[in-house]
Short mmCIF file of C-alpha atoms in Angstrom, two decimals:
data_model
loop_
_atom_site.label_atom_id
_atom_site.label_comp_id
_atom_site.label_asym_id
_atom_site.label_seq_id
_atom_site.Cartn_x
_atom_site.Cartn_y
_atom_site.Cartn_z
CA MET V 793 -56.54 44.14 -79.92
CA VAL V 794 -57.63 41.64 -77.27
CA GLN V 795 -58.86 39.39 -80.06
CA TYR V 796 -55.30 39.09 -81.37
CA LYS V 797 -52.89 38.29 -78.54
CA SER V 798 -50.05 38.48 -81.05
CA LEU V 799 -50.90 42.11 -81.78
CA GLN V 800 -51.14 42.93 -78.10
CA TYR V 801 -47.74 41.41 -77.37
CA SER V 802 -46.17 43.02 -80.46
CA VAL V 803 -47.21 46.44 -79.17
CA LEU V 804 -45.95 45.64 -75.68
CA ALA V 805 -42.62 44.39 -77.04
CA ASN V 806 -41.99 47.67 -78.85
CA ALA V 807 -43.14 49.74 -75.87
CA ALA V 808 -40.90 47.87 -73.42
CA SER V 809 -37.97 48.10 -75.82
CA HIS V 810 -38.39 51.86 -76.12
CA ILE V 811 -38.51 52.26 -72.34
CA HIS V 812 -35.35 50.16 -72.14
CA PHE V 813 -33.48 52.67 -74.30
CA ILE V 814 -34.93 55.69 -72.50
CA ASP V 815 -34.26 54.45 -68.96
CA ASP V 816 -31.34 52.09 -69.69
CA SER V 817 -33.28 49.37 -67.92
CA SER V 818 -32.05 45.80 -68.43
CA GLN V 819 -35.32 44.53 -66.95
CA MET V 820 -37.28 46.27 -69.70
CA GLN V 821 -35.06 44.68 -72.35
CA GLU V 822 -35.76 41.25 -70.89
CA LEU V 823 -39.47 42.07 -70.78
CA ALA V 824 -39.38 43.27 -74.42
CA LEU V 825 -37.89 39.96 -75.57
CA THR V 826 -40.44 38.04 -73.49
CA TYR V 827 -43.31 39.95 -75.11
CA TYR V 828 -41.68 39.40 -78.50
CA SER V 829 -41.61 35.63 -77.91
CA HIS V 830 -45.26 35.70 -76.82
CA ALA V 831 -46.14 37.59 -80.02
CA LEU V 832 -44.41 34.97 -82.16
CA ARG V 833 -46.17 32.19 -80.32
CA GLY V 834 -49.50 33.96 -80.69
CA LEU V 835 -49.01 34.28 -84.44
CA SER V 836 -48.03 30.63 -84.83
CA GLU V 837 -51.19 29.59 -82.97
CA LEU V 838 -53.42 32.00 -84.87
CA LEU V 839 -52.31 31.27 -88.43
CA PRO V 840 -53.65 27.68 -88.71
CA LYS V 841 -57.04 28.81 -87.38
CA THR V 842 -57.43 31.87 -89.61
CA SER V 843 -59.13 31.73 -93.00
CA GLN V 844 -58.52 34.45 -95.59
CA LEU V 845 -55.46 35.56 -93.70
CA GLU V 846 -54.91 38.54 -95.98
CA ASN V 847 -58.10 40.23 -94.74
CA HIS V 848 -57.10 40.37 -91.07
CA ASN V 849 -55.59 43.74 -90.21
CA GLY V 850 -54.52 42.46 -86.80
CA VAL V 851 -52.32 39.76 -88.29
CA LEU V 852 -50.64 42.13 -90.74
CA MET V 853 -50.13 44.77 -88.07
CA SER V 854 -48.56 42.19 -85.75
CA VAL V 855 -46.06 41.20 -88.42
CA MET V 856 -45.23 44.85 -89.14
CA LEU V 857 -44.63 45.58 -85.47
CA LEU V 858 -42.34 42.56 -85.21
CA TYR V 859 -40.05 43.80 -87.98
CA LEU V 860 -40.16 47.28 -86.45
CA HIS V 861 -38.90 45.76 -83.20
CA GLY V 862 -35.96 44.33 -85.12
CA CYS V 863 -35.24 47.72 -86.66
CA MET V 864 -35.73 49.92 -83.60
CA GLY V 865 -35.22 47.52 -80.70
CA ARG V 866 -32.39 45.26 -79.60
CA GLY V 867 -31.85 41.53 -80.00
CA THR V 868 -34.10 40.70 -82.96
CA TYR V 869 -32.37 42.45 -85.85
CA THR V 870 -31.63 39.22 -87.72
CA ASP V 871 -35.32 38.24 -87.53
CA ILE V 872 -36.37 41.14 -89.76
CA PRO V 873 -36.21 39.27 -93.11
CA ARG V 874 -38.70 36.56 -92.13
CA HIS V 875 -41.20 39.16 -90.89
CA VAL V 876 -40.74 41.21 -94.06
CA ASN V 877 -41.31 38.11 -96.19
CA ALA V 878 -44.47 37.30 -94.21
CA ALA V 879 -45.78 40.83 -94.76
CA ILE V 880 -45.00 40.56 -98.48
CA ARG V 881 -47.01 37.35 -98.73
CA ILE V 882 -49.99 38.90 -96.95
CA LEU V 883 -49.95 42.05 -99.08
CA THR V 884 -49.57 40.04 -102.27
CA LEU V 885 -52.74 38.10 -101.45
CA ARG V 886 -54.51 41.19 -100.17
CA LEU V 887 -53.73 43.76 -102.86
CA LEU V 888 -51.55 42.64 -105.71
CA ARG V 889 -53.90 39.95 -107.03
CA ARG V 890 -56.84 42.35 -107.11
CA PRO V 891 -57.65 45.58 -108.98
CA GLN V 892 -54.60 47.82 -108.97
CA SER V 893 -55.65 50.50 -106.51
CA ILE V 894 -55.79 51.15 -102.77
CA SER V 895 -58.97 52.44 -101.16
CA ARG V 896 -58.11 52.25 -97.45
CA PRO V 897 -55.48 54.37 -95.64
CA PHE V 898 -54.22 51.40 -93.61
CA ASP V 899 -53.43 49.47 -96.79
CA ARG V 900 -51.42 52.42 -98.11
CA LEU V 901 -49.53 52.66 -94.81
CA ALA V 902 -48.82 48.91 -94.87
CA VAL V 903 -47.46 48.90 -98.43
CA GLU V 904 -45.22 51.90 -97.78
CA SER V 905 -44.03 50.46 -94.47
CA VAL V 906 -43.06 47.18 -96.09
CA LEU V 907 -41.29 48.95 -98.97
CA TYR V 908 -39.28 51.05 -96.53
CA GLN V 909 -38.35 47.98 -94.49
CA ILE V 910 -37.30 46.19 -97.69
CA PHE V 911 -35.11 49.20 -98.46
CA LEU V 912 -33.48 49.04 -95.01
CA VAL V 913 -32.97 45.29 -94.95
CA THR V 914 -31.54 45.32 -98.48
CA THR V 915 -29.16 48.23 -97.93
CA GLY V 916 -28.12 47.02 -94.48
CA SER V 917 -24.99 48.82 -93.35
CA TRP V 918 -21.89 49.71 -95.34
CA SER V 919 -19.24 47.91 -93.29
CA ASP V 920 -20.92 46.13 -90.36
CA PRO V 921 -20.22 42.38 -90.69
CA ILE V 922 -23.81 41.42 -89.74
CA GLU V 923 -25.43 40.08 -92.90
CA LEU V 924 -29.18 39.59 -93.14
CA ASP V 925 -30.54 36.57 -94.95
CA TYR V 926 -32.77 38.41 -97.39
CA SER V 927 -33.25 38.19 -101.14
CA PHE V 928 -34.62 41.32 -102.79
CA ASP V 929 -38.04 40.63 -104.39
CA VAL V 930 -37.96 42.90 -107.42
CA ASP V 931 -41.38 41.75 -108.68
CA PHE V 932 -43.10 42.71 -105.44
CA TRP V 933 -41.30 46.06 -105.36
CA LEU V 934 -42.31 47.00 -108.91
CA GLN V 935 -45.90 45.89 -108.38
CA ALA V 936 -46.07 47.87 -105.13
CA GLU V 937 -44.65 50.96 -106.86
CA LYS V 938 -47.32 50.69 -109.54
CA LEU V 939 -50.01 50.21 -106.92
CA LEU V 940 -48.93 53.31 -105.01
CA ALA V 941 -48.70 55.38 -108.19
CA ASN V 942 -52.31 54.46 -109.03
CA SER V 943 -53.65 55.12 -105.54
CA THR V 944 -54.11 58.72 -104.46
CA LEU V 945 -56.46 58.70 -101.50
CA PHE V 946 -56.56 62.50 -101.22
CA PRO V 947 -56.48 63.93 -104.78
CA ASP V 948 -56.36 67.58 -103.71
CA ARG V 949 -53.38 67.08 -101.44
CA SER V 950 -49.62 66.85 -101.95
CA MET V 951 -47.68 63.65 -102.45
CA SER V 952 -46.21 63.85 -98.94
CA PHE V 953 -49.70 64.23 -97.46
CA ASN V 954 -50.78 61.09 -99.32
CA SER V 955 -47.67 59.21 -98.21
CA PRO V 956 -47.89 58.19 -94.53
CA VAL V 957 -44.45 56.50 -94.37
CA LEU V 958 -42.15 57.40 -97.25
CA GLY V 959 -42.96 61.07 -97.87
CA ILE V 960 -40.63 61.33 -100.86
CA PRO V 961 -40.76 59.82 -104.38
CA PHE V 962 -40.54 56.04 -103.93
CA THR V 963 -38.58 55.76 -107.19
CA LEU V 964 -35.67 57.38 -105.30
CA PHE V 965 -35.49 54.39 -102.98
CA ARG V 966 -35.26 51.99 -105.91
CA LEU V 967 -32.56 54.11 -107.58
CA THR V 968 -30.59 54.10 -104.31
CA LEU V 969 -30.95 50.32 -104.00
CA GLU V 970 -29.79 49.75 -107.56
CA THR V 971 -26.82 52.08 -107.13
CA LYS V 972 -25.68 50.51 -103.85
CA HIS V 973 -25.93 47.04 -105.39
CA LEU V 974 -23.85 48.15 -108.35
CA TYR V 975 -21.35 49.87 -106.05
CA GLN V 976 -20.80 46.70 -104.03
CA THR V 977 -20.62 44.31 -106.98
CA PRO V 978 -17.14 42.67 -106.87
CA SER V 979 -16.43 43.07 -110.58
CA PRO V 980 -16.23 46.51 -112.26
CA PRO V 981 -19.60 47.54 -113.76
CA ASP V 982 -20.08 47.50 -117.49
CA PRO V 983 -19.50 51.00 -118.98
CA ARG V 984 -22.97 50.86 -120.53
CA ILE V 985 -24.54 50.25 -117.13
CA ARG V 986 -22.62 53.13 -115.62
CA ALA V 987 -23.76 55.35 -118.47
CA ARG V 988 -27.36 54.32 -117.86
CA PHE V 989 -27.10 55.25 -114.18
CA MET V 990 -25.56 58.60 -115.04
CA SER V 991 -28.43 59.26 -117.43
CA LYS V 992 -30.97 58.39 -114.73
CA LEU V 993 -29.28 60.77 -112.33
CA GLU V 994 -29.16 63.79 -114.63
CA ASN V 995 -32.74 64.84 -113.98
CA TRP V 996 -32.48 64.29 -110.24
CA GLU V 997 -29.22 66.24 -110.02
CA GLY V 998 -30.78 69.02 -112.08
CA ILE V 999 -33.60 69.27 -109.53
CA VAL V 1000 -31.11 69.72 -106.69
CA LEU V 1001 -28.87 72.16 -108.57
CA SER V 1002 -31.83 74.36 -109.48
CA ASP V 1003 -33.47 73.95 -106.05
CA GLN V 1004 -36.71 72.65 -107.52
CA ASP V 1005 -39.56 71.25 -105.48
CA LEU V 1006 -40.23 67.52 -105.67
CA ASP V 1007 -43.83 67.89 -104.55
CA CYS V 1008 -46.74 70.19 -105.27
CA LEU V 1009 -48.97 71.54 -102.54
CA GLY V 1010 -52.69 71.16 -102.99
CA PRO V 1011 -54.87 74.28 -103.46
CA ASN V 1012 -55.84 74.31 -99.77
CA GLU V 1013 -52.45 73.32 -98.35
CA LYS V 1014 -50.00 75.72 -96.79
CA PRO V 1015 -46.23 75.17 -96.62
CA ASN V 1016 -45.03 73.80 -93.28
CA CYS V 1017 -41.85 72.40 -91.78
CA ALA V 1018 -42.67 68.87 -92.96
CA TYR V 1019 -42.71 70.01 -96.58
CA GLN V 1020 -39.12 71.33 -96.33
CA ILE V 1021 -37.95 68.31 -94.33
CA TYR V 1022 -39.13 65.85 -96.98
CA LYS V 1023 -37.59 67.97 -99.72
CA ASP V 1024 -34.21 68.09 -97.98
CA ALA V 1025 -34.30 64.37 -97.12
CA ALA V 1026 -34.98 63.57 -100.78
CA TYR V 1027 -32.08 65.83 -101.76
CA LEU V 1028 -29.76 63.80 -99.51
CA TYR V 1029 -30.79 60.56 -101.22
CA ILE V 1030 -30.03 62.19 -104.58
CA LEU V 1031 -26.69 63.60 -103.43
CA ASN V 1032 -25.54 60.29 -101.97
CA THR V 1033 -26.49 58.45 -105.14
CA SER V 1034 -24.75 61.08 -107.24
CA MET V 1035 -21.50 60.64 -105.30
CA LEU V 1036 -21.73 56.85 -105.44
CA VAL V 1037 -22.15 56.88 -109.21
CA GLN V 1038 -19.32 59.39 -109.59
CA GLN V 1039 -17.01 57.11 -107.61
CA LEU V 1040 -18.16 54.15 -109.70
CA CYS V 1041 -17.19 55.96 -112.86
CA GLY V 1042 -13.76 56.85 -111.53
CA ALA V 1043 -12.53 53.46 -110.35
CA GLU V 1044 -11.94 50.03 -111.82
CA SER V 1045 -13.08 48.21 -108.69
CA ILE V 1046 -14.37 49.29 -105.28
CA ARG V 1047 -14.18 47.43 -101.99
CA GLY V 1048 -15.81 48.41 -98.74
CA PRO V 1049 -17.86 51.51 -97.92
CA PRO V 1050 -17.84 54.72 -99.97
CA ARG V 1051 -14.60 56.65 -100.01
CA ALA V 1052 -14.32 60.24 -98.85
CA HIS V 1053 -15.52 62.65 -101.54
CA PRO V 1054 -13.75 65.92 -102.32
CA SER V 1055 -14.88 68.42 -99.69
CA GLU V 1056 -15.13 71.15 -102.30
CA SER V 1057 -17.53 69.17 -104.51
CA TRP V 1058 -21.00 70.58 -105.09
CA GLN V 1059 -22.59 67.46 -103.59
CA VAL V 1060 -20.72 67.74 -100.27
CA ASN V 1061 -21.32 71.49 -100.11
CA LYS V 1062 -25.05 71.10 -100.68
CA ALA V 1063 -25.38 68.23 -98.22
CA SER V 1064 -23.44 70.13 -95.55
CA GLN V 1065 -25.68 73.15 -96.05
CA ILE V 1066 -28.78 71.00 -95.53
CA LEU V 1067 -27.39 69.65 -92.25
CA ARG V 1068 -26.45 73.16 -91.10
CA ASP V 1069 -29.95 74.40 -91.89
CA HIS V 1070 -31.43 71.74 -89.61
CA GLN V 1071 -28.91 71.88 -86.75
CA ASN V 1072 -31.53 73.00 -84.24
CA ASP V 1073 -34.55 71.42 -85.89
CA GLU V 1074 -36.13 68.70 -83.75
CA ALA V 1075 -38.66 67.82 -86.43
CA TRP V 1076 -35.78 67.04 -88.82
CA ALA V 1077 -34.04 64.84 -86.23
CA ARG V 1078 -37.30 62.94 -85.65
CA CYS V 1079 -37.79 62.23 -89.38
CA PHE V 1080 -36.73 58.57 -89.72
CA ILE V 1081 -36.58 58.83 -93.53
CA GLY V 1082 -33.42 60.89 -93.03
CA ASN V 1083 -31.57 58.30 -90.93
CA TRP V 1084 -30.06 56.30 -93.79
CA PRO V 1085 -28.98 59.19 -96.04
CA VAL V 1086 -27.35 61.07 -93.14
CA TYR V 1087 -25.51 57.87 -92.17
CA THR V 1088 -24.32 57.26 -95.74
CA LEU V 1089 -23.31 60.89 -96.09
CA GLY V 1090 -20.86 60.39 -93.23
CA PHE V 1091 -18.65 58.12 -95.36
CA PHE V 1092 -18.18 60.88 -97.92
CA MET V 1093 -17.09 63.49 -95.37
CA SER V 1094 -13.42 64.19 -94.66
CA THR V 1095 -13.05 67.58 -92.96
CA PRO V 1096 -13.52 67.96 -89.19
CA GLU V 1097 -16.35 70.43 -89.76
CA ASP V 1098 -18.31 68.16 -92.11
CA ILE V 1099 -17.77 65.09 -89.92
CA ALA V 1100 -19.01 67.05 -86.92
CA LEU V 1101 -22.19 67.96 -88.81
CA VAL V 1102 -22.99 64.29 -89.47
CA ARG V 1103 -21.96 63.15 -85.99
CA ASN V 1104 -24.09 65.81 -84.29
CA ASP V 1105 -27.06 65.11 -86.57
CA LEU V 1106 -27.02 61.40 -85.71
CA GLN V 1107 -26.51 62.20 -82.02
CA ARG V 1108 -29.67 64.34 -82.02
CA ARG V 1109 -31.57 61.56 -83.75
CA TRP V 1110 -30.44 59.14 -81.06
CA ASP V 1111 -31.22 61.54 -78.21
CA LEU V 1112 -34.74 62.20 -79.49
CA MET V 1113 -35.77 58.82 -80.91
CA LYS V 1114 -33.59 56.13 -79.26
CA PHE V 1115 -33.78 53.85 -82.33
CA SER V 1116 -31.19 51.06 -82.29
CA GLN V 1117 -30.90 51.58 -86.05
CA VAL V 1118 -29.33 55.00 -85.39
CA PHE V 1119 -27.01 53.43 -82.81
CA ARG V 1120 -25.81 50.86 -85.37
CA PHE V 1121 -25.29 53.59 -87.98
CA ARG V 1122 -23.28 55.76 -85.57
CA ARG V 1123 -21.11 52.82 -84.49
CA ASP V 1124 -20.37 51.89 -88.11
CA LEU V 1125 -19.37 55.44 -88.96
CA GLU V 1126 -17.21 55.92 -85.88
CA VAL V 1127 -15.27 52.75 -86.66
CA THR V 1128 -14.74 53.89 -90.26
CA TRP V 1129 -13.70 57.42 -89.26
CA ALA V 1130 -11.21 56.00 -86.73
CA LYS V 1131 -9.68 53.72 -89.38
CA ARG V 1132 -9.30 56.73 -91.67
CA GLY V 1133 -7.58 58.71 -88.91
CA TYR V 1134 -10.34 61.28 -88.58
CA PRO V 1135 -10.97 63.09 -85.27
CA THR V 1136 -13.13 61.27 -82.71
#
């Protein structure tokens, strides 16, 4: 780490930022931003001197930590796109122009981390006015999907064991991205496009309705809490997408965040049951893959009981993790609930 000052300062920036949230220390926030600036300066000095940039783990890790600071810390949220784009360029040179497989665990972690950050920066928030200057790179996403599908580092283990960041089928993230984009398109979607999305969803909805597993344990693996957590998180992505598509099919045009969904619908009932099952589950609250679907679920809720489930779930995530992402999600939901006249 000493060799790469940028990596050292990237780590320190995230550490100081986390302490800031835990202790509510303004000094630590100032220190985090100072370390962040040092990390940027270190990268700018290192890049002209570095040959075969794509082979340096320290450079890639520095960039990844910088976009994580934007996601989890405070004050650098709008910087995320440029760090994501830098990571995409490095990974393209490193992996996507070579044989289509991954042989090192760090490379798998890096690809999944960048895909998840692309998902977050593309989805953004439903009603927060902050817009990130990012253009979705569909070619990179599809190539990365193919690369991950062809790269199983531990053949006798489950998908979630082989997936250090995502943990659930990565095709679900793309389906969610496509659906959110369609939902927020100003003009009404073509009926053929809506029909195509409904067709895509049928299999996923069938999995949820029949309570099927999305992953298969290896012969030497035993079920644990993580297995159920990833299954339930994946179900929430499916349920949110199902409700979005259903609202798309029932309206000529849609503005703003998702509308409240009928509380008696099977999607709301299933989602509420998942949140009830994990009310006292710290491992669930620490699973960052669940942050976005729980947040989105809040827009569909309308009864005091269901709203309380989402509010309490996000509160536990904040209490345990102190990610500014969760803070932004909670604030967005609270503003929306207040506008709709729901209890605060």
